[in-house]
């Protein structure tokens, strides 16, 4: 297993009413890996930020992002979003 050249992590960050976590790891000579997750993100705050009134519900989400080199076409990501009791309002 490659030796870690750098690692960073935040235990918890509260933003828009959700509980966020960001972790990053860059093994020596390897790709940068970033994990981003949010728990219990209320969509009302997201709707306010997007100027979309009437949004309701909550979201849990996780994303894993791999950056092998600093070129947009090289970046890959995967994610999972779980939403509950969602209402969007008028579009």
Coordinates of N, CA and C in Angstrom, one line a residue:
X1 N 0.8 -1.2 0.0 CA 0.0 0.0 0.0 C 0.9 1.2 0.0
X2 N 0.6 2.2 -0.9 CA 1.4 3.4 -0.9 C 1.4 4.2 0.4
X3 N 2.5 4.8 0.7 CA 2.6 5.7 1.9 C 1.8 7.0 1.7
X4 N 1.1 7.4 2.7 CA 0.3 8.7 2.5 C 1.2 9.9 2.5
X5 N 1.1 10.7 1.5 CA 1.9 11.9 1.5 C 1.1 13.1 2.2
X6 N -0.2 13.0 2.1 CA -1.0 14.0 2.8 C -2.4 13.6 3.0
X7 N -2.9 13.9 4.2 CA -4.3 13.6 4.5 C -4.9 14.8 5.2
X8 N -6.2 15.0 5.0 CA -6.9 16.1 5.6 C -8.3 15.6 5.9
X9 N -8.8 16.1 7.0 CA -10.2 15.7 7.4 C -10.8 16.7 8.3
X10 N -12.1 16.9 8.2 CA -12.8 17.7 9.1 C -13.8 16.8 9.8
X11 N -13.9 16.8 11.1 CA -14.9 16.0 11.8 C -16.3 16.3 11.4
X12 N -16.7 17.5 11.5 CA -18.1 18.0 11.2 C -18.0 19.4 10.9
X13 N -18.8 19.8 9.9 CA -19.0 21.2 9.5 C -20.5 21.4 9.3
X14 N -21.2 22.3 10.0 CA -22.6 22.5 9.8 C -22.7 23.7 8.8
X15 N -23.5 23.4 7.7 CA -23.7 24.4 6.6 C -25.0 24.2 6.0
X16 N -25.8 25.2 5.8 CA -27.2 25.1 5.3 C -28.1 24.2 6.1
X17 N -27.7 24.0 7.4 CA -28.5 23.2 8.3 C -28.2 21.7 8.3
X18 N -27.2 21.3 7.4 CA -26.8 19.9 7.3 C -25.5 19.7 8.0
X19 N -25.2 18.4 8.3 CA -23.9 18.1 8.9 C -23.0 17.5 7.9
X20 N -21.9 18.2 7.5 CA -21.0 17.9 6.4 C -19.7 17.3 6.9
X21 N -19.1 16.5 6.1 CA -17.8 15.9 6.4 C -17.0 15.9 5.1
X22 N -15.8 16.3 5.2 CA -14.9 16.3 4.0 C -13.6 15.6 4.5
X23 N -13.1 14.6 3.7 CA -11.9 13.9 4.0 C -11.1 13.9 2.6
X24 N -9.8 14.0 2.7 CA -9.0 13.9 1.5 C -7.7 13.2 1.8
X25 N -7.2 12.4 0.8 CA -6.0 11.6 1.0 C -5.3 11.6 -0.3
X26 N -4.0 11.9 -0.3 CA -3.1 11.8 -1.4 C -1.9 10.9 -1.1
X27 N -2.0 9.7 -1.6 CA -0.8 8.8 -1.3 C 0.4 9.3 -2.2
X28 N 1.6 9.1 -1.7 CA 2.8 9.5 -2.4 C 2.8 8.9 -3.8
X29 N 2.8 9.9 -4.8 CA 2.8 9.4 -6.2 C 1.5 9.0 -6.7
X30 N 0.4 9.1 -5.9 CA -0.9 8.6 -6.3 C -1.9 9.7 -6.6
X31 N -3.1 9.3 -6.9 CA -4.2 10.2 -7.2 C -4.8 10.8 -5.9
X32 N -5.3 12.0 -6.0 CA -6.0 12.6 -4.8 C -7.4 12.0 -4.7
X33 N -7.8 11.6 -3.6 CA -9.1 11.0 -3.3 C -9.8 12.0 -2.3
X34 N -11.1 12.3 -2.6 CA -11.8 13.2 -1.8 C -13.2 12.5 -1.5
X35 N -13.6 12.5 -0.2 CA -14.9 12.0 0.2 C -15.6 13.2 0.8
X36 N -16.9 13.4 0.3 CA -17.7 14.5 0.8 C -19.1 13.9 1.2
X37 N -19.5 14.1 2.4 CA -20.8 13.6 2.7 C -21.6 14.7 3.5
X38 N -22.9 14.6 3.5 CA -23.8 15.4 4.2 C -25.0 14.6 4.8
X39 N -25.3 14.9 6.0 CA -26.5 14.2 6.7 C -27.5 15.2 7.0
X40 N -28.8 14.8 6.9 CA -29.9 15.6 7.3 C -29.9 17.0 6.8
X41 N -29.6 17.2 5.5 CA -29.6 18.5 4.9 C -31.0 18.9 4.6
X42 N -31.5 20.0 5.3 CA -32.9 20.4 5.0 C -33.0 21.2 3.7
X43 N -33.9 20.7 2.8 CA -34.0 21.4 1.5 C -34.5 22.8 1.6
X44 N -35.2 23.2 2.7 CA -35.6 24.6 2.8 C -34.5 25.5 2.7
X45 N -33.4 25.3 3.3 CA -32.2 26.1 3.3 C -31.5 26.1 1.9
X46 N -31.6 24.9 1.2 CA -31.0 24.8 -0.1 C -31.9 25.7 -1.1
X47 N -33.2 25.6 -0.9 CA -34.1 26.4 -1.7 C -33.9 27.9 -1.5
X48 N -33.7 28.3 -0.3 CA -33.4 29.7 -0.1 C -32.1 30.1 -0.8
X49 N -31.1 29.3 -0.7 CA -29.8 29.6 -1.4 C -30.0 29.7 -2.9
X50 N -30.8 28.8 -3.4 CA -31.1 28.8 -4.9 C -32.2 29.7 -5.3
X51 N -32.8 30.5 -4.4 CA -33.9 31.3 -4.7 C -35.1 30.5 -5.3
X52 N -35.3 29.4 -4.6 CA -36.4 28.5 -5.0 C -37.3 28.2 -3.8
X53 N -38.3 29.1 -3.6 CA -39.1 28.9 -2.4 C -40.0 27.7 -2.5
X54 N -40.4 27.2 -1.3 CA -41.3 26.0 -1.3 C -40.6 24.7 -1.3
X55 N -39.3 24.6 -1.2 CA -38.6 23.3 -1.2 C -38.7 22.8 0.3
X56 N -39.0 21.5 0.4 CA -39.1 20.9 1.7 C -38.5 19.5 1.6
X57 N -38.2 18.9 2.7 CA -37.7 17.6 2.8 C -36.2 17.6 3.3
X58 N -35.6 16.5 3.2 CA -34.2 16.5 3.7 C -33.4 15.5 2.8
X59 N -32.1 15.6 2.8 CA -31.2 14.8 2.0 C -30.0 14.3 2.8
X60 N -29.6 13.1 2.6 CA -28.4 12.5 3.0 C -27.6 12.2 1.7
X61 N -26.3 12.5 1.6 CA -25.6 12.3 0.3 C -24.1 12.0 0.6
X62 N -23.5 11.2 -0.3 CA -22.1 10.9 -0.2 C -21.6 10.9 -1.6
X63 N -20.4 11.5 -1.7 CA -19.7 11.6 -3.0 C -18.2 11.1 -2.8
X64 N -17.7 10.4 -3.8 CA -16.3 10.0 -3.8 C -15.7 10.6 -5.1
X65 N -14.7 11.4 -5.0 CA -14.1 12.0 -6.1 C -12.6 11.6 -6.2
X66 N -12.2 11.2 -7.4 CA -10.8 10.9 -7.7 C -10.2 11.9 -8.7
X67 N -9.1 12.4 -8.3 CA -8.4 13.4 -9.2 C -7.0 12.9 -9.4
X68 N -6.8 12.2 -10.6 CA -5.5 11.6 -10.9 C -4.5 12.7 -11.4
X69 N -5.0 13.7 -12.0 CA -4.2 14.9 -12.4 C -5.1 16.1 -12.6
X70 N -4.5 17.2 -12.6 CA -5.3 18.5 -12.6 C -5.8 18.8 -14.0
X71 N -6.6 18.0 -14.5 CA -7.3 18.2 -15.8 C -8.7 17.8 -15.7
X72 N -9.7 18.6 -16.0 CA -11.1 18.3 -15.8 C -11.5 16.9 -16.4
X73 N -11.0 16.6 -17.5 CA -11.4 15.3 -18.2 C -10.9 14.1 -17.4
X74 N -9.9 14.3 -16.5 CA -9.3 13.1 -15.8 C -10.1 12.9 -14.5
X75 N -10.9 13.8 -14.0 CA -11.6 13.7 -12.7 C -12.8 12.7 -12.9
X76 N -12.9 11.8 -11.9 CA -14.1 11.0 -11.9 C -14.8 11.1 -10.5
X77 N -16.1 10.8 -10.5 CA -16.8 10.9 -9.2 C -18.0 9.9 -9.3
X78 N -18.4 9.5 -8.1 CA -19.6 8.7 -7.9 C -20.3 9.2 -6.7
X79 N -21.6 9.0 -6.6 CA -22.3 9.5 -5.5 C -23.6 8.7 -5.2
X80 N -24.1 8.9 -4.0 CA -25.4 8.4 -3.6 C -26.2 9.4 -2.9
X81 N -27.4 9.7 -3.3 CA -28.3 10.7 -2.6 C -29.5 10.0 -2.2
X82 N -29.9 10.2 -0.9 CA -31.2 9.7 -0.4 C -32.0 10.9 0.1
X83 N -33.2 11.0 -0.5 CA -34.0 12.2 -0.2 C -35.3 11.7 0.5
X84 N -35.8 12.4 1.4 CA -37.0 12.1 2.1 C -38.0 13.2 2.1
X85 N -39.3 12.9 1.9 CA -40.4 13.9 2.0 C -40.1 15.1 1.2
X86 N -39.7 14.9 -0.1 CA -39.3 16.1 -0.9 C -40.5 16.8 -1.6
X87 N -40.5 18.1 -1.5 CA -41.5 18.9 -2.2 C -40.6 20.1 -2.8
X88 N -40.8 20.4 -4.1 CA -40.0 21.3 -4.8 C -40.7 22.7 -4.8
X89 N -42.0 22.8 -4.9 CA -42.7 24.1 -5.0 C -42.8 24.4 -6.5
X90 N -43.1 25.6 -6.8 CA -43.3 26.0 -8.2 C -42.0 26.2 -8.9
X91 N -41.8 25.7 -10.1 CA -40.6 26.0 -10.8 C -40.7 27.1 -11.8

